[in-house]
Amino acid sequence: MAGSMTIWFFVVLSISILLSWTNPRGETIKSFSLSPLYSSTQSASSSNEDISGLRYDFYHKTCPQAESIVRTHMARLYSDHNNVSAALLRLFFHDCFIEGCDASVLLDDSNGDKNHSIERQAIPNQTLRGFDKIDSIKEELEKACPGVVSCADIVSIATRDGIMLTGGPFYPVLTGRRDSIHSYFNEALSAIPRPDDNITQTLHLFDLRGFDERETVSLLGAHNIGKIGCEFIQKRLFNFKGTGQPDPTIAPDFLTEMRMRCQDSNRTTTRPSSSSMASLEMSESAVGMSYLQALSSSISSGAGFDTHYYQSLLSGRGLLFADQQLMANEKTARLVRAYASDDGSTFRMDFARAMMKMSGLNVLTGSQGQVRQNCSLPLVSS
Ligand code: HEM
Ligand SMILES: *[C@@H]1O[C@H](CO)[C@@H](O)[C@H](O)[C@H]1NC(C)=O
Ligand SMILES: *[C@@H]1O[C@H](CO)[C@@H](O)[C@H](O)[C@H]1NC(C)=O
Ligand SMILES: *[C@@H]1O[C@H](CO)[C@@H](O)[C@H](O)[C@H]1NC(C)=O
Ligand SMILES: *[C@@H]1O[C@H](CO)[C@@H](O)[C@H](O)[C@H]1NC(C)=O
Ligand SMILES: *[C@@H]1O[C@H](CO)[C@@H](O)[C@H](O)[C@H]1NC(C)=O
Ligand SMILES: CC(=O)N[C@H]1CO[C@H](CO)[C@@H](O)[C@@H]1O
């Protein structure tokens, strides 16, 4: 027991050192308070595993360079197109929300498990991007350590590294996830919150995954970066809930702006095409892609993970109905105001902690699942 505590202390210490060493913004490690998340798990195991069976630096013997390969590769991808960070962050969210962080979202329909049909095609997932980026990281890892590093770990680590690259907070990602054999179409349909969901429904779906209001509000801060297809806000702009009118909660000047942006998507397109995609991202040169500010006339601060998402909500400038709904509930509105009112450190801390939590959702470990060789295909052929 004493031994395991010593090991644990060392792990926390090394995570701390890593944090202070890697974090460009120099956020203090102490305020991360890792202990509440993990201390209760000490007794569950004799090593540095957390309760889900993940470990710190799982690959240190089998593929010591694994995490640095991901980091280097992500830096390269990001310098080509900084939108990679947003794409992977959304991919990560969808993967973890559907049956846990098991890379099930990556499975292709061209092979494997026909019966389960495919998450990748499921309704909320259709506009997911970045599969090819995960594939390219995997390819490099397969060269270095064949069959060792799971696709699920790649998604979690690459997402964290992508967040860092946009100036977001660092958080430690434990490893040892295994990949699912199946994809989960039906779960995908019901588990992922929809852009038109009200706050009750959104909170409910996050609660089903163990996230409270505060964690939910901080996670939605992921919408600080990235872009959004006009089809997701079309109804709000022109025909809200069948009224033939726009959503009355949209600030009028913002409505005009958004309608201008989304004009040519008034066609009946079901799939986003490049022409119907209102790119809400900043110019490629901006650090991060602060989509809400891109819509407003203000100049972006250039920081991806600042508080502009929450500030936008305060002034009725949320893009999705689900975003703006954070102001429709007393508790979540209070959290939005709190995040918007300081220098961003509260949000960054909460976001980092909630992301750590999400990266451990229902993971497969030990002998569960498998380690795919190709992230699009299960190992066993059907
Ligand atoms: C109520 C919950 C949520 C809803 C309804 C929602 C919905 C959406 C929608 C409709 C888009 C636009 C997709 C497109 O145009 O292709 C989007 C983008 C995005 N979402 Fe969410 N989302 C939610 C929560 C989250 C969470 C929890 C995260 C991550 C922790 C996240 C990360 C992202 C990112 C990074 C993008 C930009 C993707 C890109 O630019 O490629 N979202 N979301
Ligand atoms: C598909 O799955 C169901 C139940 O999970 C099973 O009964 C059925 O036989 C499967 N069909 C095929 C074609 O494998
Ligand atoms: C990122 O941007 C580039 C060029 O701006 C575009 O070709 C690519 O499709 C985008 N990728 C993603 C994942 O959105
Ligand atoms: C929110 O949405 C849920 C499910 O779509 C619905 O049952 C509920 O009545 C809605 N609540 C409010 C307050 O609109
Ligand atoms: C969008 O299309 C509908 C039907 O085709 C039309 O009635 C409406 O005026 C159009 N709206 C805009 C803003 O072009
Ligand atoms: C992985 O599988 C996909 C889908 O079958 C295929 O297109 C791709 O070429 C494969 N990648 C590698 C590196 O084998
Ligand atoms: C938002 C979106 O893209 N929805 C589509 C998801 O996929 C289904 C069919 O697979 C389409 O019917 C939806 O329009």
Short mmCIF file of C-alpha atoms in Angstrom, two decimals, residues 123-265:
data_model
loop_
_atom_site.label_atom_id
_atom_site.label_comp_id
_atom_site.label_asym_id
_atom_site.label_seq_id
_atom_site.Cartn_x
_atom_site.Cartn_y
_atom_site.Cartn_z
CA ILE A 123 -26.80 11.34 -38.34
CA PRO A 124 -24.84 13.57 -36.06
CA ASN A 125 -21.58 12.32 -37.45
CA GLN A 126 -21.91 13.04 -41.05
CA THR A 127 -19.74 16.09 -41.08
CA LEU A 128 -16.99 14.66 -38.97
CA ARG A 129 -13.57 15.32 -40.40
CA GLY A 130 -10.02 14.30 -39.71
CA PHE A 131 -10.17 10.53 -40.23
CA ASP A 132 -7.31 10.78 -42.67
CA LYS A 133 -5.23 12.65 -40.10
CA ILE A 134 -5.62 9.85 -37.58
CA ASP A 135 -4.73 7.39 -40.32
CA SER A 136 -1.53 9.22 -41.14
CA ILE A 137 -0.45 9.30 -37.49
CA LYS A 138 -1.26 5.62 -37.17
CA GLU A 139 0.80 4.81 -40.22
CA GLU A 140 3.83 6.42 -38.68
CA LEU A 141 3.30 4.62 -35.39
CA GLU A 142 2.92 1.31 -37.18
CA LYS A 143 6.35 1.82 -38.71
CA ALA A 144 7.90 2.53 -35.33
CA CYS A 145 6.04 -0.05 -33.24
CA PRO A 146 3.80 -2.34 -35.28
CA GLY A 147 0.52 -3.32 -33.67
CA VAL A 148 1.20 -1.60 -30.37
CA VAL A 149 -0.47 1.80 -30.14
CA SER A 150 -4.26 1.78 -30.26
CA CYS A 151 -6.28 4.09 -32.46
CA ALA A 152 -8.25 5.16 -29.39
CA ASP A 153 -5.08 6.37 -27.69
CA ILE A 154 -4.02 8.17 -30.85
CA VAL A 155 -7.33 10.07 -30.93
CA SER A 156 -7.00 11.09 -27.29
CA ILE A 157 -3.37 12.16 -27.47
CA ALA A 158 -3.65 13.88 -30.84
CA THR A 159 -6.69 15.80 -29.63
CA ARG A 160 -4.85 16.99 -26.55
CA ASP A 161 -1.84 18.01 -28.63
CA GLY A 162 -4.10 19.80 -31.11
CA ILE A 163 -5.69 21.78 -28.29
CA MET A 164 -2.23 22.79 -27.09
CA LEU A 165 -1.30 23.93 -30.57
CA THR A 166 -4.24 26.32 -30.70
CA GLY A 167 -3.12 27.82 -27.41
CA GLY A 168 -5.45 25.76 -25.28
CA PRO A 169 -4.66 24.21 -21.94
CA PHE A 170 -2.50 21.17 -21.44
CA TYR A 171 -3.78 18.17 -19.56
CA PRO A 172 -2.24 14.75 -19.03
CA VAL A 173 -3.73 11.91 -21.05
CA LEU A 174 -3.44 8.47 -19.55
CA THR A 175 -2.99 5.65 -22.06
CA GLY A 176 -3.68 1.98 -22.59
CA ARG A 177 -7.02 2.28 -24.38
CA ARG A 178 -7.95 -0.56 -26.69
CA ASP A 179 -9.95 -0.34 -29.88
CA SER A 180 -13.50 -1.58 -30.25
CA ILE A 181 -14.39 -4.30 -32.69
CA HIS A 182 -17.76 -2.78 -33.45
CA SER A 183 -19.20 0.47 -34.52
CA TYR A 184 -22.41 1.66 -32.89
CA PHE A 185 -24.88 3.19 -35.27
CA ASN A 186 -27.93 3.21 -33.06
CA GLU A 187 -26.08 4.63 -30.10
CA ALA A 188 -24.70 7.34 -32.31
CA LEU A 189 -28.18 8.46 -33.19
CA SER A 190 -29.29 8.96 -29.63
CA ALA A 191 -26.16 9.73 -27.65
CA ILE A 192 -24.85 12.77 -29.46
CA PRO A 193 -26.54 16.05 -28.61
CA ARG A 194 -28.19 17.81 -31.49
CA PRO A 195 -27.71 21.39 -32.55
CA ASP A 196 -31.40 22.12 -31.97
CA ASP A 197 -31.60 20.48 -28.56
CA ASN A 198 -32.83 22.62 -25.69
CA ILE A 199 -30.82 23.00 -22.52
CA THR A 200 -32.81 20.34 -20.70
CA GLN A 201 -32.01 17.78 -23.35
CA THR A 202 -28.37 18.83 -23.61
CA LEU A 203 -27.86 18.58 -19.87
CA HIS A 204 -29.62 15.25 -19.86
CA LEU A 205 -27.35 13.78 -22.54
CA PHE A 206 -24.23 14.98 -20.76
CA ASP A 207 -25.57 13.72 -17.46
CA LEU A 208 -25.97 10.28 -18.99
CA ARG A 209 -22.21 10.36 -19.52
CA GLY A 210 -21.55 11.57 -16.00
CA PHE A 211 -21.01 15.27 -16.63
CA ASP A 212 -22.58 17.86 -14.40
CA GLU A 213 -23.66 21.35 -15.47
CA ARG A 214 -20.29 22.88 -14.88
CA GLU A 215 -18.46 20.25 -16.87
CA THR A 216 -21.00 20.52 -19.66
CA VAL A 217 -20.71 24.29 -19.92
CA SER A 218 -16.93 24.06 -19.96
CA LEU A 219 -16.90 21.32 -22.60
CA LEU A 220 -19.09 23.37 -24.90
CA GLY A 221 -16.26 25.88 -24.78
CA ALA A 222 -14.71 23.61 -27.40
CA HIS A 223 -16.81 25.73 -29.74
CA ASN A 224 -14.21 28.43 -29.26
CA ILE A 225 -12.53 26.87 -32.26
CA GLY A 226 -13.61 25.42 -35.55
CA LYS A 227 -16.32 26.06 -38.05
CA ILE A 228 -19.87 25.09 -38.63
CA GLY A 229 -21.96 24.25 -41.66
CA CYS A 230 -24.89 26.53 -42.38
CA GLU A 231 -27.30 23.64 -42.43
CA PHE A 232 -26.99 23.46 -38.66
CA ILE A 233 -28.28 26.99 -38.13
CA GLN A 234 -30.51 27.32 -41.17
CA LYS A 235 -33.72 26.81 -39.26
CA ARG A 236 -32.75 29.29 -36.59
CA LEU A 237 -32.17 31.92 -39.21
CA PHE A 238 -35.23 31.49 -41.37
CA ASN A 239 -37.79 29.15 -39.96
CA PHE A 240 -37.42 28.54 -36.28
CA LYS A 241 -39.60 25.66 -35.08
CA GLY A 242 -41.81 26.00 -38.11
CA THR A 243 -42.80 29.59 -37.32
CA GLY A 244 -41.47 30.96 -40.56
CA GLN A 245 -39.58 33.43 -38.39
CA PRO A 246 -36.04 33.45 -37.05
CA ASP A 247 -35.25 32.41 -33.50
CA PRO A 248 -36.31 35.45 -31.45
CA THR A 249 -33.36 35.04 -29.11
CA ILE A 250 -30.85 35.93 -31.82
CA ALA A 251 -29.57 39.48 -31.55
CA PRO A 252 -30.86 41.39 -34.63
CA ASP A 253 -27.50 42.58 -35.95
CA PHE A 254 -26.15 39.11 -35.50
CA LEU A 255 -29.08 37.67 -37.42
CA THR A 256 -28.32 39.92 -40.36
CA GLU A 257 -24.69 38.90 -40.29
CA MET A 258 -25.40 35.21 -40.11
CA ARG A 259 -27.99 35.38 -42.89
CA MET A 260 -25.44 37.03 -45.09
CA ARG A 261 -22.92 34.36 -44.33
CA CYS A 262 -25.35 31.57 -44.95
CA GLN A 263 -27.21 32.93 -47.94
CA ASP A 264 -26.13 30.49 -50.58
CA SER A 265 -26.96 27.55 -48.39
#
